[in-house]
PDB file of C-alpha atoms in Angstrom:
ATOM      1  CA  UNK A1217       0.668  -4.754 -26.660  1.00 94.00           C
ATOM      2  CA  UNK A1218      -0.814  -3.880 -23.275  1.00 96.00           C
ATOM      3  CA  UNK A1219      -0.174  -0.183 -22.639  1.00 98.00           C
ATOM      4  CA  UNK A1220      -0.024   0.643 -18.927  1.00 99.00           C
ATOM      5  CA  UNK A1221       1.359   3.490 -16.877  1.00 98.00           C
ATOM      6  CA  UNK A1222       2.100   5.111 -13.541  1.00 99.00           C
ATOM      7  CA  UNK A1223       1.067   8.727 -12.984  1.00 98.00           C
ATOM      8  CA  UNK A1224       2.925  10.545 -10.224  1.00 97.00           C
ATOM      9  CA  UNK A1225       5.734  12.853  -9.197  1.00 95.00           C
ATOM     10  CA  UNK A1226       9.306  11.755  -8.355  1.00 90.00           C
ATOM     11  CA  UNK A1227       8.715   8.268  -9.785  1.00 94.00           C
ATOM     12  CA  UNK A1228      11.934   7.708 -11.754  1.00 92.00           C
ATOM     13  CA  UNK A1229      13.088   4.985  -9.327  1.00 88.00           C
ATOM     14  CA  UNK A1230       9.778   3.079  -9.389  1.00 92.00           C
ATOM     15  CA  UNK A1231      10.007  -0.687  -9.810  1.00 93.00           C
ATOM     16  CA  UNK A1232       6.429  -0.925 -11.079  1.00 96.00           C
ATOM     17  CA  UNK A1233       7.467  -1.051 -14.773  1.00 97.00           C
ATOM     18  CA  UNK A1234       9.738  -4.012 -14.045  1.00 96.00           C
ATOM     19  CA  UNK A1235       7.087  -5.884 -12.057  1.00 97.00           C
ATOM     20  CA  UNK A1236       4.372  -5.430 -14.683  1.00 97.00           C
ATOM     21  CA  UNK A1237       6.741  -6.351 -17.516  1.00 96.00           C
ATOM     22  CA  UNK A1238       7.635  -9.574 -15.702  1.00 94.00           C
ATOM     23  CA  UNK A1239       3.980 -10.360 -14.993  1.00 96.00           C
ATOM     24  CA  UNK A1240       3.298  -9.837 -18.688  1.00 95.00           C
ATOM     25  CA  UNK A1241       6.112 -12.191 -19.711  1.00 93.00           C
ATOM     26  CA  UNK A1242       4.922 -14.920 -17.358  1.00 91.00           C
ATOM     27  CA  UNK A1243       1.377 -14.602 -18.708  1.00 91.00           C
ATOM     28  CA  UNK A1244       2.337 -14.322 -22.410  1.00 93.00           C
ATOM     29  CA  UNK A1245       1.154 -10.709 -22.554  1.00 94.00           C
ATOM     30  CA  UNK A1246       3.594  -8.118 -23.922  1.00 95.00           C
ATOM     31  CA  UNK A1247       3.441  -5.075 -21.643  1.00 97.00           C
ATOM     32  CA  UNK A1248       4.616  -1.517 -22.230  1.00 98.00           C
ATOM     33  CA  UNK A1249       4.500   0.223 -18.826  1.00 98.00           C
ATOM     34  CA  UNK A1250       5.423   3.898 -18.979  1.00 98.00           C
ATOM     35  CA  UNK A1251       6.083   6.468 -16.260  1.00 98.00           C
ATOM     36  CA  UNK A1252       3.871   9.530 -16.683  1.00 98.00           C
ATOM     37  CA  UNK A1253       4.778  12.777 -14.871  1.00 98.00           C
ATOM     38  CA  UNK A1254       2.221  15.632 -15.053  1.00 98.00           C
ATOM     39  CA  UNK A1255       3.454  19.226 -15.312  1.00 98.00           C
ATOM     40  CA  UNK A1256       2.654  19.982 -11.660  1.00 98.00           C
ATOM     41  CA  UNK A1257       0.686  18.763  -8.631  1.00 96.00           C
ATOM     42  CA  UNK A1258      -2.689  20.172  -9.685  1.00 98.00           C
ATOM     43  CA  UNK A1259      -5.833  18.296 -10.647  1.00 98.00           C
ATOM     44  CA  UNK A1260      -5.767  20.070 -14.003  1.00 98.00           C
ATOM     45  CA  UNK A1261      -2.330  18.655 -14.847  1.00 98.00           C
ATOM     46  CA  UNK A1262      -3.357  15.188 -13.677  1.00 99.00           C
ATOM     47  CA  UNK A1263      -6.467  15.250 -15.860  1.00 98.00           C
ATOM     48  CA  UNK A1264      -4.435  16.472 -18.835  1.00 98.00           C
ATOM     49  CA  UNK A1265      -2.038  13.552 -18.455  1.00 99.00           C
ATOM     50  CA  UNK A1266      -4.913  11.100 -17.993  1.00 99.00           C
ATOM     51  CA  UNK A1267      -6.562  12.383 -21.178  1.00 98.00           C
ATOM     52  CA  UNK A1268      -3.257  11.956 -23.038  1.00 98.00           C
ATOM     53  CA  UNK A1269      -2.832   8.304 -22.133  1.00 98.00           C
ATOM     54  CA  UNK A1270      -6.495   7.545 -22.823  1.00 98.00           C
ATOM     55  CA  UNK A1271      -6.058   9.013 -26.307  1.00 98.00           C
ATOM     56  CA  UNK A1272      -3.016   6.757 -26.764  1.00 97.00           C
ATOM     57  CA  UNK A1273      -5.084   3.667 -25.973  1.00 97.00           C
ATOM     58  CA  UNK A1274      -3.771   2.854 -22.497  1.00 98.00           C
ATOM     59  CA  UNK A1275      -5.696   0.053 -20.782  1.00 98.00           C
ATOM     60  CA  UNK A1276      -4.960   1.304 -17.283  1.00 99.00           C
ATOM     61  CA  UNK A1277      -2.658   3.262 -15.039  1.00 99.00           C
ATOM     62  CA  UNK A1278      -1.440   3.201 -11.492  1.00 98.00           C
ATOM     63  CA  UNK A1279      -1.553   6.455  -9.550  1.00 97.00           C
ATOM     64  CA  UNK A1280       0.779   7.611  -6.805  1.00 94.00           C
ATOM     65  CA  UNK A1281       1.641  10.739  -4.824  1.00 89.00           C
ATOM     66  CA  UNK A1282       0.221  13.372  -4.986  1.00 92.00           C
ATOM     67  CA  UNK A1283      -2.757  12.291  -7.075  1.00 95.00           C
ATOM     68  CA  UNK A1284      -4.486   9.465  -5.183  1.00 93.00           C
ATOM     69  CA  UNK A1285      -7.355  11.650  -3.988  1.00 90.00           C
ATOM     70  CA  UNK A1286      -7.518  13.598  -7.272  1.00 95.00           C
ATOM     71  CA  UNK A1287      -7.875  10.317  -9.172  1.00 97.00           C
ATOM     72  CA  UNK A1288     -11.284   9.674  -7.616  1.00 96.00           C
ATOM     73  CA  UNK A1289     -12.749  12.827  -9.117  1.00 95.00           C
ATOM     74  CA  UNK A1290     -11.692  11.686 -12.589  1.00 95.00           C
ATOM     75  CA  UNK A1291     -13.443   8.320 -12.257  1.00 98.00           C
ATOM     76  CA  UNK A1292     -16.824   7.340 -13.654  1.00 98.00           C
ATOM     77  CA  UNK A1293     -17.024   4.367 -11.284  1.00 98.00           C
ATOM     78  CA  UNK A1294     -15.364   3.641  -7.922  1.00 98.00           C
ATOM     79  CA  UNK A1295     -15.301   0.339  -6.055  1.00 96.00           C
ATOM     80  CA  UNK A1296     -16.077  -0.181  -2.359  1.00 95.00           C
ATOM     81  CA  UNK A1297     -12.443   0.034  -1.242  1.00 95.00           C
ATOM     82  CA  UNK A1298     -12.057   3.439  -2.881  1.00 97.00           C
ATOM     83  CA  UNK A1299     -15.274   4.652  -1.268  1.00 95.00           C
ATOM     84  CA  UNK A1300     -13.985   3.585   2.150  1.00 93.00           C
ATOM     85  CA  UNK A1301     -10.444   4.867   1.801  1.00 94.00           C
ATOM     86  CA  UNK A1302     -11.124   8.053  -0.140  1.00 93.00           C
ATOM     87  CA  UNK A1303      -8.183   7.444  -2.478  1.00 92.00           C
ATOM     88  CA  UNK A1304      -7.387   5.453  -5.619  1.00 95.00           C
ATOM     89  CA  UNK A1305      -4.060   4.120  -6.866  1.00 97.00           C
ATOM     90  CA  UNK A1306      -5.356   2.129  -9.856  1.00 98.00           C
ATOM     91  CA  UNK A1307      -7.486   3.303 -12.778  1.00 99.00           C
ATOM     92  CA  UNK A1308      -8.910   0.896 -15.357  1.00 99.00           C
ATOM     93  CA  UNK A1309      -9.602   2.605 -18.687  1.00 98.00           C
ATOM     94  CA  UNK A1310     -12.232   0.495 -20.391  1.00 94.00           C
ATOM     95  CA  UNK A1311     -15.237   0.995 -22.676  1.00 94.00           C
ATOM     96  CA  UNK A1312     -14.854   4.750 -22.524  1.00 95.00           C
ATOM     97  CA  UNK A1313     -14.991   4.777 -18.724  1.00 98.00           C
ATOM     98  CA  UNK A1314     -12.495   5.387 -15.923  1.00 98.00           C
ATOM     99  CA  UNK A1315     -12.949   2.857 -13.091  1.00 99.00           C
ATOM    100  CA  UNK A1316     -11.130   3.486  -9.796  1.00 99.00           C
ATOM    101  CA  UNK A1317      -9.679   0.819  -7.481  1.00 98.00           C
ATOM    102  CA  UNK A1318      -7.366   0.803  -4.465  1.00 98.00           C
ATOM    103  CA  UNK A1319      -4.810  -2.008  -4.544  1.00 98.00           C
ATOM    104  CA  UNK A1320      -2.913  -0.620  -1.543  1.00 97.00           C
ATOM    105  CA  UNK A1321      -5.981  -1.826   0.373  1.00 98.00           C
ATOM    106  CA  UNK A1322      -6.165  -5.270  -1.220  1.00 98.00           C
ATOM    107  CA  UNK A1323      -2.387  -5.640  -1.518  1.00 98.00           C
ATOM    108  CA  UNK A1324      -1.875  -5.151   2.206  1.00 98.00           C
ATOM    109  CA  UNK A1325      -4.487  -7.803   2.957  1.00 97.00           C
ATOM    110  CA  UNK A1326      -2.716 -10.316   0.702  1.00 95.00           C
ATOM    111  CA  UNK A1327       0.702  -9.378   2.072  1.00 96.00           C
ATOM    112  CA  UNK A1328      -0.446  -9.721   5.683  1.00 97.00           C
ATOM    113  CA  UNK A1329      -1.982 -13.124   5.032  1.00 95.00           C
ATOM    114  CA  UNK A1330       1.134 -14.344   3.220  1.00 93.00           C
ATOM    115  CA  UNK A1331       3.438 -13.413   6.113  1.00 94.00           C
ATOM    116  CA  UNK A1332       1.367 -14.140   9.202  1.00 92.00           C
ATOM    117  CA  UNK A1333       0.742 -17.792   8.440  1.00 77.00           C
ATOM    118  CA  UNK A1334      -2.373 -19.900   8.863  1.00 58.00           C
ATOM    119  CA  UNK A1335      -3.693 -22.169  11.595  1.00 48.00           C
ATOM    120  CA  UNK A1336      -4.667 -25.769  10.903  1.00 44.00           C
ATOM    121  CA  UNK A1337      -8.211 -24.472  10.385  1.00 51.00           C
ATOM    122  CA  UNK A1338      -6.939 -22.064   7.742  1.00 59.00           C
ATOM    123  CA  UNK A1339      -7.387 -18.970   9.874  1.00 71.00           C
ATOM    124  CA  UNK A1340      -4.967 -16.041   9.728  1.00 78.00           C
ATOM    125  CA  UNK A1341      -3.830 -14.610  13.099  1.00 88.00           C
ATOM    126  CA  UNK A1342      -5.978 -11.576  13.838  1.00 95.00           C
ATOM    127  CA  UNK A1343      -4.347  -8.150  13.635  1.00 97.00           C
ATOM    128  CA  UNK A1344      -5.830  -7.171  17.011  1.00 97.00           C
ATOM    129  CA  UNK A1345      -5.359  -3.649  18.323  1.00 98.00           C
ATOM    130  CA  UNK A1346      -3.052  -1.733  15.968  1.00 99.00           C
ATOM    131  CA  UNK A1347      -1.087   1.508  16.282  1.00 99.00           C
ATOM    132  CA  UNK A1348      -0.918   3.202  12.866  1.00 99.00           C
ATOM    133  CA  UNK A1349       1.706   5.923  12.469  1.00 99.00           C
ATOM    134  CA  UNK A1350       0.855   8.142   9.504  1.00 97.00           C
ATOM    135  CA  UNK A1351      -2.611   8.958   8.170  1.00 95.00           C
ATOM    136  CA  UNK A1352      -1.837   9.946   4.571  1.00 89.00           C
ATOM    137  CA  UNK A1353      -2.927   8.064   1.444  1.00 87.00           C
ATOM    138  CA  UNK A1354      -1.266   4.758   2.339  1.00 92.00           C
ATOM    139  CA  UNK A1355      -2.209   5.132   6.000  1.00 95.00           C
ATOM    140  CA  UNK A1356      -5.861   5.483   5.060  1.00 95.00           C
ATOM    141  CA  UNK A1357      -5.751   2.361   2.880  1.00 96.00           C
ATOM    142  CA  UNK A1358      -4.005   0.295   5.549  1.00 98.00           C
ATOM    143  CA  UNK A1359      -6.222   1.704   8.300  1.00 98.00           C
ATOM    144  CA  UNK A1360      -9.310   0.266   6.621  1.00 98.00           C
ATOM    145  CA  UNK A1361      -7.634  -2.921   5.345  1.00 98.00           C
ATOM    146  CA  UNK A1362      -6.673  -3.872   8.900  1.00 98.00           C
ATOM    147  CA  UNK A1363     -10.304  -4.641   9.684  1.00 98.00           C
ATOM    148  CA  UNK A1364     -10.280  -7.250   6.911  1.00 96.00           C
ATOM    149  CA  UNK A1365      -7.554  -9.144   8.797  1.00 96.00           C
ATOM    150  CA  UNK A1366      -9.069  -9.074  12.258  1.00 96.00           C
ATOM    151  CA  UNK A1367      -8.252  -5.661  13.698  1.00 98.00           C
ATOM    152  CA  UNK A1368     -10.354  -4.840  16.761  1.00 98.00           C
ATOM    153  CA  UNK A1369      -9.315  -1.186  17.033  1.00 99.00           C
ATOM    154  CA  UNK A1370      -6.984   1.161  15.163  1.00 99.00           C
ATOM    155  CA  UNK A1371      -5.050   3.817  17.067  1.00 99.00           C
ATOM    156  CA  UNK A1372      -3.949   6.609  14.722  1.00 99.00           C
ATOM    157  CA  UNK A1373      -1.181   9.144  15.212  1.00 99.00           C
ATOM    158  CA  UNK A1374       0.099  11.691  12.712  1.00 98.00           C
ATOM    159  CA  UNK A1375       2.047  14.955  12.757  1.00 96.00           C
ATOM    160  CA  UNK A1376      -1.126  16.467  11.323  1.00 96.00           C
ATOM    161  CA  UNK A1377      -3.921  16.209  13.882  1.00 95.00           C
ATOM    162  CA  UNK A1378      -6.384  16.982  11.101  1.00 97.00           C
ATOM    163  CA  UNK A1379      -5.218  13.979   9.027  1.00 95.00           C
ATOM    164  CA  UNK A1380      -5.372  11.653  12.026  1.00 98.00           C
ATOM    165  CA  UNK A1381      -8.844  12.844  13.014  1.00 98.00           C
ATOM    166  CA  UNK A1382     -10.084  12.592   9.424  1.00 97.00           C
ATOM    167  CA  UNK A1383      -9.027   8.941   9.187  1.00 97.00           C
ATOM    168  CA  UNK A1384     -10.448   8.101  12.612  1.00 98.00           C
ATOM    169  CA  UNK A1385     -13.770   9.745  11.761  1.00 98.00           C
ATOM    170  CA  UNK A1386     -13.974   7.837   8.466  1.00 97.00           C
ATOM    171  CA  UNK A1387     -13.221   4.497  10.158  1.00 98.00           C
ATOM    172  CA  UNK A1388     -15.781   5.072  12.909  1.00 98.00           C
ATOM    173  CA  UNK A1389     -18.413   6.211  10.406  1.00 97.00           C
ATOM    174  CA  UNK A1390     -17.862   2.945   8.515  1.00 96.00           C
ATOM    175  CA  UNK A1391     -18.812   1.032  11.656  1.00 97.00           C
ATOM    176  CA  UNK A1392     -15.336   0.112  12.874  1.00 98.00           C
ATOM    177  CA  UNK A1393     -13.439   1.329  15.951  1.00 99.00           C
ATOM    178  CA  UNK A1394     -10.628   3.899  15.947  1.00 99.00           C
ATOM    179  CA  UNK A1395      -9.259   6.770  18.001  1.00 99.00           C
ATOM    180  CA  UNK A1396      -6.603   9.455  17.686  1.00 99.00           C
ATOM    181  CA  UNK A1397      -3.419   9.108  19.725  1.00 99.00           C
ATOM    182  CA  UNK A1398      -1.718  12.349  20.744  1.00 97.00           C
ATOM    183  CA  UNK A1399       2.075  12.564  20.605  1.00 95.00           C
ATOM    184  CA  UNK A1400       2.398  12.402  24.382  1.00 97.00           C
ATOM    185  CA  UNK A1401       0.305   9.203  24.491  1.00 98.00           C
ATOM    186  CA  UNK A1402       2.223   7.201  21.867  1.00 98.00           C
ATOM    187  CA  UNK A1403       4.203   5.194  24.437  1.00 98.00           C
ATOM    188  CA  UNK A1404       1.051   3.984  26.186  1.00 98.00           C
ATOM    189  CA  UNK A1405      -0.637   3.206  22.862  1.00 98.00           C
ATOM    190  CA  UNK A1406       2.364   1.194  21.659  1.00 98.00           C
ATOM    191  CA  UNK A1407       2.430  -0.816  24.877  1.00 98.00           C
ATOM    192  CA  UNK A1408      -1.272  -1.595  24.450  1.00 97.00           C
ATOM    193  CA  UNK A1409      -0.992  -2.584  20.782  1.00 98.00           C
ATOM    194  CA  UNK A1410      -0.775  -6.010  19.163  1.00 98.00           C
ATOM    195  CA  UNK A1411       0.507  -4.569  15.886  1.00 99.00           C
ATOM    196  CA  UNK A1412       2.671  -1.619  14.862  1.00 99.00           C
ATOM    197  CA  UNK A1413       2.269  -0.004  11.435  1.00 99.00           C
ATOM    198  CA  UNK A1414       4.476   2.666   9.844  1.00 98.00           C
ATOM    199  CA  UNK A1415       2.843   4.588   7.008  1.00 97.00           C
ATOM    200  CA  UNK A1416       5.229   7.559   7.092  1.00 96.00           C
ATOM    201  CA  UNK A1417       8.357   8.083   4.933  1.00 93.00           C
ATOM    202  CA  UNK A1418      10.568   7.723   8.015  1.00 95.00           C
ATOM    203  CA  UNK A1419      13.007   4.891   7.365  1.00 94.00           C
ATOM    204  CA  UNK A1420      13.347   5.559   3.637  1.00 91.00           C
ATOM    205  CA  UNK A1421      16.874   5.996   2.281  1.00 87.00           C
ATOM    206  CA  UNK A1422      16.119   9.710   1.964  1.00 86.00           C
ATOM    207  CA  UNK A1423      14.495   9.932   5.427  1.00 91.00           C
ATOM    208  CA  UNK A1424      16.479   7.563   7.669  1.00 94.00           C
ATOM    209  CA  UNK A1425      15.422   6.856  11.221  1.00 96.00           C
ATOM    210  CA  UNK A1426      12.662   5.181  13.196  1.00 97.00           C
ATOM    211  CA  UNK A1427       8.992   6.193  13.284  1.00 97.00           C
ATOM    212  CA  UNK A1428       8.814   4.861  16.833  1.00 97.00           C
ATOM    213  CA  UNK A1429      11.427   4.788  19.587  1.00 97.00           C
ATOM    214  CA  UNK A1430      13.141   1.386  19.769  1.00 98.00           C
ATOM    215  CA  UNK A1431      12.317   0.969  23.456  1.00 98.00           C
ATOM    216  CA  UNK A1432       8.598   1.092  22.621  1.00 98.00           C
ATOM    217  CA  UNK A1433       8.876  -2.019  20.439  1.00 98.00           C
ATOM    218  CA  UNK A1434       8.553  -4.761  23.030  1.00 95.00           C
ATOM    219  CA  UNK A1435       5.448  -6.852  23.624  1.00 92.00           C
ATOM    220  CA  UNK A1436       3.646  -6.528  20.311  1.00 98.00           C
ATOM    221  CA  UNK A1437       3.007  -9.473  17.988  1.00 97.00           C
ATOM    222  CA  UNK A1438       3.677  -8.055  14.530  1.00 98.00           C
ATOM    223  CA  UNK A1439       4.896  -5.006  12.597  1.00 98.00           C
ATOM    224  CA  UNK A1440       4.449  -3.573   9.105  1.00 99.00           C
ATOM    225  CA  UNK A1441       6.462  -0.851   7.367  1.00 98.00           C
ATOM    226  CA  UNK A1442       5.135   0.723   4.166  1.00 97.00           C
ATOM    227  CA  UNK A1443       8.688   1.828   3.299  1.00 94.00           C
ATOM    228  CA  UNK A1444      10.498  -0.658   1.035  1.00 91.00           C
ATOM    229  CA  UNK A1445      13.610   1.294   0.044  1.00 88.00           C
ATOM    230  CA  UNK A1446      15.525  -0.130   1.859  1.00 90.00           C
ATOM    231  CA  UNK A1447      13.643  -3.393   2.154  1.00 91.00           C
ATOM    232  CA  UNK A1448      14.948  -3.987   5.680  1.00 96.00           C
ATOM    233  CA  UNK A1449      14.200  -0.727   7.483  1.00 97.00           C
ATOM    234  CA  UNK A1450      15.563   0.129  10.928  1.00 98.00           C
ATOM    235  CA  UNK A1451      12.016  -0.222  12.249  1.00 98.00           C
ATOM    236  CA  UNK A1452      11.559  -3.758  10.911  1.00 98.00           C
ATOM    237  CA  UNK A1453      15.054  -4.829  11.963  1.00 98.00           C
ATOM    238  CA  UNK A1454      14.285  -3.713  15.520  1.00 98.00           C
ATOM    239  CA  UNK A1455      10.872  -5.387  15.460  1.00 98.00           C
ATOM    240  CA  UNK A1456      12.359  -8.675  14.243  1.00 98.00           C
ATOM    241  CA  UNK A1457      15.032  -8.482  16.928  1.00 97.00           C
ATOM    242  CA  UNK A1458      12.286  -8.153  19.546  1.00 98.00           C
ATOM    243  CA  UNK A1459      10.503 -11.247  18.219  1.00 97.00           C
ATOM    244  CA  UNK A1460       7.686  -9.642  16.228  1.00 98.00           C
ATOM    245  CA  UNK A1461       6.419 -11.151  12.979  1.00 97.00           C
ATOM    246  CA  UNK A1462       7.208  -8.973   9.960  1.00 96.00           C
ATOM    247  CA  UNK A1463       5.176  -7.731   6.999  1.00 98.00           C
ATOM    248  CA  UNK A1464       7.361  -5.612   4.729  1.00 97.00           C
ATOM    249  CA  UNK A1465       6.721  -2.705   2.406  1.00 96.00           C
ATOM    250  CA  UNK A1466       7.972  -4.926  -0.399  1.00 96.00           C
ATOM    251  CA  UNK A1467       5.082  -7.292   0.332  1.00 97.00           C
ATOM    252  CA  UNK A1468       2.706  -4.359  -0.174  1.00 98.00           C
ATOM    253  CA  UNK A1469       4.464  -3.252  -3.375  1.00 97.00           C
ATOM    254  CA  UNK A1470       4.429  -6.777  -4.770  1.00 97.00           C
ATOM    255  CA  UNK A1471       0.823  -7.690  -4.011  1.00 98.00           C
ATOM    256  CA  UNK A1472      -0.681  -4.323  -4.912  1.00 98.00           C
ATOM    257  CA  UNK A1473       1.111  -4.692  -8.258  1.00 98.00           C
ATOM    258  CA  UNK A1474      -0.313  -8.157  -8.810  1.00 98.00           C
ATOM    259  CA  UNK A1475      -3.793  -6.935  -7.896  1.00 98.00           C
ATOM    260  CA  UNK A1476      -3.450  -4.042 -10.360  1.00 99.00           C
ATOM    261  CA  UNK A1477      -2.236  -6.403 -13.110  1.00 98.00           C
ATOM    262  CA  UNK A1478      -5.265  -8.632 -12.531  1.00 98.00           C
ATOM    263  CA  UNK A1479      -7.559  -5.596 -12.824  1.00 98.00           C
ATOM    264  CA  UNK A1480      -5.865  -4.408 -16.023  1.00 98.00           C
ATOM    265  CA  UNK A1481      -5.891  -7.819 -17.722  1.00 97.00           C
ATOM    266  CA  UNK A1482      -8.880  -9.631 -16.236  1.00 96.00           C
ATOM    267  CA  UNK A1483      -6.566 -12.593 -15.580  1.00 93.00           C
ATOM    268  CA  UNK A1484      -5.845 -14.122 -12.175  1.00 93.00           C
ATOM    269  CA  UNK A1485      -2.250 -14.634 -11.052  1.00 92.00           C
ATOM    270  CA  UNK A1486      -2.870 -17.791  -9.048  1.00 86.00           C
ATOM    271  CA  UNK A1487       0.748 -18.832  -8.446  1.00 89.00           C
ATOM    272  CA  UNK A1488       2.688 -15.833  -7.162  1.00 93.00           C
ATOM    273  CA  UNK A1489       5.828 -17.661  -5.981  1.00 92.00           C
ATOM    274  CA  UNK A1490       7.515 -17.859  -9.421  1.00 91.00           C
ATOM    275  CA  UNK A1491       6.887 -14.141  -9.888  1.00 93.00           C
ATOM    276  CA  UNK A1492       8.346 -13.337  -6.468  1.00 94.00           C
ATOM    277  CA  UNK A1493      11.383 -15.569  -6.973  1.00 94.00           C
ATOM    278  CA  UNK A1494      12.187 -14.307 -10.471  1.00 92.00           C
ATOM    279  CA  UNK A1495      11.691 -10.658  -9.572  1.00 93.00           C
ATOM    280  CA  UNK A1496      13.894 -10.894  -6.478  1.00 92.00           C
ATOM    281  CA  UNK A1497      16.612 -12.721  -8.420  1.00 92.00           C
ATOM    282  CA  UNK A1498      16.567 -10.458 -11.475  1.00 88.00           C
ATOM    283  CA  UNK A1499      16.522  -7.198  -9.535  1.00 87.00           C
ATOM    284  CA  UNK A1500      18.669  -8.382  -6.611  1.00 87.00           C
ATOM    285  CA  UNK A1501      15.993  -7.882  -3.981  1.00 86.00           C
ATOM    286  CA  UNK A1502      17.560  -9.150  -0.766  1.00 85.00           C
ATOM    287  CA  UNK A1503      16.142  -9.252   2.748  1.00 90.00           C
ATOM    288  CA  UNK A1504      17.382 -10.833   5.950  1.00 88.00           C
ATOM    289  CA  UNK A1505      13.931 -10.455   7.537  1.00 88.00           C
ATOM    290  CA  UNK A1506      11.467 -12.192   5.191  1.00 83.00           C
TER     291      UNK A1506
END
């Protein structure tokens, strides 16, 4: 039995257990994936929970809000993506060590490539100049991942100027190009962008609405929404209506899960279509956009 988990708060509706169980079935690996909720938001409670599952023989765990930064401090080893992003959502527990990864980073790259198509030469359309709304944990992962799919510049806006500036500074220090966009300059930034990215909770069933005014979605080439409940957010519906290519939050969920499973098991999931088809059918995942 492969014992896996997800450490976070407010995770009762997570689909990660279902995805990992299905991946296990398709790869002849019985999986027991358990939700793990620490007593509170502190690093101490996170580390207590991590110690508990290590003692129980867990092979690995995913990590979500509010522990993605805390997870790094618990790790003995961190990979390059974690070093760039400053957050981890996947911990491999192996040989007495905690190894940190970020599959939001890699999952977005795979999701983008799967949706944007390829040229005859095998090239993926470049992301170009991208407006990123939201500079939290997911925003940081996507902000860096964009440069792996051809971003030329990332424009970052966030309700917290500190968060936006922190991400921009980190991107620039890594040798890429980014700048902060003030609230009053969002319209001009959107008009100048090739891609639009929502990494805020706006659009979730519990936070309905649009992260960007509909009239600002016009001449861009593509859009991504990290929200996947609902799968077809108002933002993506509007973007599709305006002719933009779509990368959904479900793409991110799906591919980051596959990447995590590969890390936990050491096995490659080379054919993802059967997993996608079976998961969508079994759990009634329906989209009119992708």
